[in-house]
Structure formats: C-alpha cells, structure tokens
Coordinates of C-alpha atoms in Angstrom, one line a residue:
Chain A
X1 CA 83.5 -5.7 96.6
X2 CA 85.1 -2.5 95.5
X3 CA 86.6 0.1 97.8
X4 CA 88.9 3.1 97.5
X5 CA 91.2 4.7 100.0
X6 CA 92.4 8.2 99.7
X7 CA 95.0 8.6 102.5
X8 CA 95.3 12.3 102.5
X9 CA 92.3 14.4 103.5
X10 CA 94.0 17.6 102.7
X11 CA 97.2 18.5 100.7
X12 CA 98.5 22.1 100.9
X13 CA 100.9 23.1 98.1
X14 CA 102.4 26.3 96.7
X15 CA 101.5 27.5 93.3
X16 CA 103.8 26.1 90.5
X17 CA 104.9 23.2 92.7
X18 CA 104.2 19.6 91.7
X19 CA 101.6 17.6 93.5
X20 CA 100.6 13.9 94.0
X21 CA 97.2 12.8 95.3
X22 CA 97.2 9.2 96.4
X23 CA 94.6 6.6 95.7
X24 CA 94.5 2.9 96.5
X25 CA 91.8 0.6 95.4
X26 CA 90.4 -2.9 96.0
X27 CA 88.3 -4.6 93.4
X28 CA 87.0 -8.1 92.9
X29 CA 86.0 -7.5 89.3
X30 CA 87.6 -5.8 86.3
X31 CA 89.3 -2.6 87.3
X32 CA 88.0 0.7 85.9
X33 CA 89.2 3.7 87.8
X34 CA 88.3 7.4 87.7
X35 CA 89.4 10.7 89.1
X36 CA 86.8 13.4 89.5
X37 CA 87.2 17.0 90.7
X38 CA 84.6 19.1 92.6
X39 CA 84.9 22.8 92.7
X40 CA 82.9 24.6 95.5
X41 CA 79.2 24.3 95.1
X42 CA 79.4 22.4 91.9
X43 CA 79.0 18.8 90.8
X44 CA 81.7 16.4 89.9
X45 CA 83.8 16.8 86.7
X46 CA 85.7 13.9 85.2
X47 CA 89.5 14.5 85.2
X48 CA 90.6 11.2 83.7
X49 CA 89.8 7.5 83.6
X50 CA 91.6 4.2 83.3
X51 CA 89.9 1.4 81.4
X52 CA 92.7 -0.6 79.9
X53 CA 95.9 -0.3 77.9
X54 CA 98.6 2.2 78.8
X55 CA 99.0 2.6 82.5
X56 CA 99.8 6.3 82.2
X57 CA 96.6 8.2 81.7
X58 CA 96.5 11.9 80.7
X59 CA 93.5 14.0 81.6
X60 CA 92.2 17.5 81.5
X61 CA 93.9 20.6 83.0
X62 CA 97.4 19.0 82.9
X63 CA 96.6 16.1 85.3
X64 CA 97.8 12.6 84.8
X65 CA 97.5 9.3 86.7
X66 CA 99.4 6.0 86.7
X67 CA 97.7 2.7 87.2
X68 CA 99.8 0.3 89.2
X69 CA 98.3 -3.1 89.4
X70 CA 100.9 -4.6 91.8
X71 CA 100.5 -1.8 94.3
X72 CA 96.7 -1.4 93.6
X73 CA 97.2 2.3 93.2
X74 CA 96.0 5.1 90.9
X75 CA 97.8 8.2 92.1
X76 CA 97.0 11.6 90.5
X77 CA 99.8 14.0 89.6
X78 CA 100.4 17.4 88.2
X79 CA 103.8 18.8 87.6
X80 CA 102.9 22.5 88.3
X81 CA 99.7 23.5 90.0
X82 CA 97.7 26.7 89.7
X83 CA 95.6 28.6 92.2
X84 CA 92.6 27.5 90.1
X85 CA 93.3 23.8 90.9
X86 CA 92.1 24.4 94.5
X87 CA 89.2 21.9 94.8
X88 CA 88.3 18.5 96.2
X89 CA 89.5 15.5 94.2
X90 CA 87.8 12.1 94.3
X91 CA 89.1 8.8 93.2
X92 CA 86.5 6.1 92.3
X93 CA 86.3 2.5 91.1
X94 CA 83.2 1.2 89.3
X95 CA 81.5 -2.1 89.7
X96 CA 78.1 -3.2 88.4
X97 CA 77.5 0.3 87.2
X98 CA 78.0 1.8 90.7
X99 CA 80.8 4.3 91.4
X100 CA 82.4 3.7 94.7
X101 CA 84.3 6.8 95.8
X102 CA 87.1 7.6 98.2
X103 CA 86.6 10.1 100.9
X104 CA 88.2 12.8 98.8
X105 CA 91.4 14.9 99.0
X106 CA 91.2 18.7 99.4
X107 CA 93.9 20.4 97.4
X108 CA 94.8 23.8 98.7
X109 CA 97.0 25.9 96.4
X110 CA 98.5 29.1 97.8
X111 CA 100.5 31.8 96.2
Chain B
X1 CA 73.2 23.5 77.7
X2 CA 74.1 19.9 77.1
X3 CA 74.9 18.8 80.6
X4 CA 72.9 17.1 83.4
X5 CA 70.5 19.6 85.1
X6 CA 68.9 19.3 88.5
X7 CA 66.2 21.2 90.2
X8 CA 65.8 22.8 92.6
X9 CA 69.4 23.8 93.3
X10 CA 68.6 24.3 97.0
X11 CA 65.7 23.1 99.1
X12 CA 64.9 23.8 102.7
X13 CA 62.1 21.8 104.3
X14 CA 60.7 21.0 107.7
X15 CA 61.2 17.6 109.3
X16 CA 58.3 15.3 108.3
X17 CA 57.6 17.0 104.9
X18 CA 57.9 15.2 101.6
X19 CA 60.3 16.5 98.9
X20 CA 60.8 15.8 95.2
X21 CA 64.1 16.3 93.5
X22 CA 64.3 16.4 89.7
X23 CA 67.1 15.3 87.3
X24 CA 67.2 15.9 83.5
X25 CA 70.0 13.7 82.0
X26 CA 72.0 14.5 78.9
X27 CA 69.9 13.9 75.9
X28 CA 70.3 10.4 74.6
X29 CA 71.8 9.0 77.7
X30 CA 70.1 5.7 78.6
X31 CA 71.5 5.2 82.1
X32 CA 70.8 7.5 85.1
X33 CA 72.2 7.4 88.6
X34 CA 71.5 9.1 91.9
X35 CA 74.2 9.6 94.6
X36 CA 74.2 11.4 97.9
X37 CA 77.0 13.5 99.3
X38 CA 77.0 14.1 103.0
X39 CA 79.6 15.1 105.6
X40 CA 79.3 11.9 107.5
X41 CA 79.0 9.4 104.7
X42 CA 80.8 10.9 101.8
X43 CA 79.6 10.1 98.3
X44 CA 77.3 7.1 98.2
X45 CA 75.3 5.4 95.5
X46 CA 71.5 5.4 95.8
X47 CA 69.9 4.0 92.7
X48 CA 70.6 3.3 89.1
X49 CA 68.2 3.3 86.1
X50 CA 68.6 1.6 82.8
X51 CA 65.9 3.1 80.6
X52 CA 62.8 3.4 82.9
X53 CA 63.6 0.4 85.0
X54 CA 65.8 0.3 88.1
X55 CA 67.9 -2.8 88.2
X56 CA 69.7 -1.7 91.3
X57 CA 68.0 0.1 94.2
X58 CA 70.4 -1.2 96.8
X59 CA 71.7 2.1 97.9
X60 CA 68.3 3.6 99.0
X61 CA 68.7 4.1 102.7
X62 CA 65.1 3.4 103.7
X63 CA 61.6 2.9 102.3
X64 CA 61.1 6.6 102.7
X65 CA 63.2 7.0 99.6
X66 CA 61.9 6.2 96.1
X67 CA 62.7 7.2 92.6
X68 CA 61.2 6.9 89.2
X69 CA 62.1 7.6 85.6
X70 CA 59.6 8.3 82.9
X71 CA 60.1 8.3 79.1
X72 CA 63.7 7.2 79.5
X73 CA 64.6 10.7 80.4
X74 CA 63.6 12.8 83.5
X75 CA 63.9 11.2 86.9
X76 CA 62.4 12.2 90.2
X77 CA 63.8 11.2 93.6
X78 CA 61.2 11.5 96.4
X79 CA 61.9 11.5 100.1
X80 CA 58.9 11.1 102.3
X81 CA 58.6 12.2 105.9
X82 CA 62.1 13.8 105.8
X83 CA 64.4 13.5 108.7
X84 CA 67.4 15.8 109.6
X85 CA 69.8 13.0 108.6
X86 CA 68.5 13.3 105.1
X87 CA 70.3 16.7 104.8
X88 CA 72.8 16.3 102.0
X89 CA 73.6 17.2 98.5
X90 CA 71.8 14.9 96.1
X91 CA 73.7 14.3 92.8
X92 CA 72.4 12.9 89.6
X93 CA 74.5 11.5 86.8
X94 CA 73.9 10.0 83.4
X95 CA 75.8 7.9 81.0
X96 CA 75.4 7.0 77.3
X97 CA 75.3 3.3 77.9
X98 CA 75.1 1.1 81.0
X99 CA 78.4 -0.7 81.1
X100 CA 81.1 -0.2 83.7
X101 CA 83.3 1.5 81.2
X102 CA 80.8 4.3 80.6
X103 CA 81.7 7.7 82.0
X104 CA 79.1 9.1 84.3
X105 CA 78.5 12.8 83.9
X106 CA 77.3 14.6 87.0
X107 CA 74.8 17.5 87.5
X108 CA 75.4 20.3 89.9
X109 CA 73.3 18.7 92.7
X110 CA 70.4 19.7 94.9
X111 CA 71.4 20.8 98.3
X112 CA 68.7 19.6 100.8
X113 CA 68.4 21.0 104.3
X114 CA 65.9 19.5 106.7
X115 CA 65.2 21.7 109.7

C-alpha cells in the first residue's frame, strides 16, 4: 500500500528566505511521486513529478525536489520564496492510478 | 479554456436531497478521476474511469454515491440522500492515458455544503 507523510502542517517563512517542505513516502510498487500546490479556493496545480532518472527534479515557479530512495523522502525546496508562494502544498504517491496524498503543508510567506 | 472544468462551483443543499456534480475533462483525456477534499479526511480518492468504464470504485464511501461517464468525456457524480458529512470539496481530474506515470490535471472543484 502507498502512503505519504507530511510532517509539517504549517511552515512560516519570511520573503526571500529559503524553504524546505518535507515529505516521506511508503510504496509497495514502483515509486512515482508528485508535488501539487493549491491556492485558496482553487484546484490542485502540478509543481513537479518524479518518475525515474535524475533524483533532482525541477518544477515550476523555481521549486525543486530531491528523491531519496534510502530515506524514502521527496522534500520540496525553494531557495528564495515570494509572497505569492503562500498556499497549501501536497505531496502524493501514485499506485494503480490512484493518487494518495499527504495531509498538506501550509506555507505562509510574510514580508 | 483547455483545463478541466466543474460545475457548479458551489452547491448548498438540504440534508436528504440528491445532488449531481459535473466534470468536463481536458479534451482527448481518456482517464478521469474523482477525489474528495474535506477537513477531517484530507484528499481522498473516490473513483476512476478509463473511457466509460470504472475499473476502480473502491473509494466511494457508501452506496449513496455513484458516478457515470458518457461518450468518454463528461462525468457526473451523484450523491443521493445527502448527509452533513458529505460536505466537502469534490475535485475532478483527468489524464491523457491511464498509467501511473500519467499526470493528473485537476479542476477547480465543487464546494458542497449540506445543511
């Protein structure tokens, strides 16, 4: 079975500071991992995905994530955040066409 | 617009009434998914369509929930005899193919409130 743990429910950070949102996964099948972002009252937008190959994945809006098989992690990072990055971020693993999501991390960027 | 669309965007209903939620996937996408997002349960899978058939209905929470897809395109999620615990945001997604590697693209959701 697949599962995802996002340890931080909320991460406050100042504008232009770096940020890391943590994600750990468990999967009994091939590992395909996703990060989605949800802005208020909107649906989910794909930030990036890991299917295979390079463990460092670059996504939209300056985000990147690193797949670490030994630590079963897929942490999301951004070197310098903007106010507009304030949103909820979901890590997900897929198995048999179903996305299994973590509980989400709310990123709060303040000036 | 080329994205997934859902209607209505908001729905308020009384307990015991039936509701229908509609999803228009991205044109040409063969797979369609329904998820539910609620405060207590987070994001959870409901049902998946490949074409017009539903190989996986395992996430439907009760027999009050049903879904269909016609013409390989539009899908309708029906909730009969709504209960207050059905209040949630219902999200639809579609993907070009049906493998695990496919990216699922989400619509804006339908916010359902059962009074």
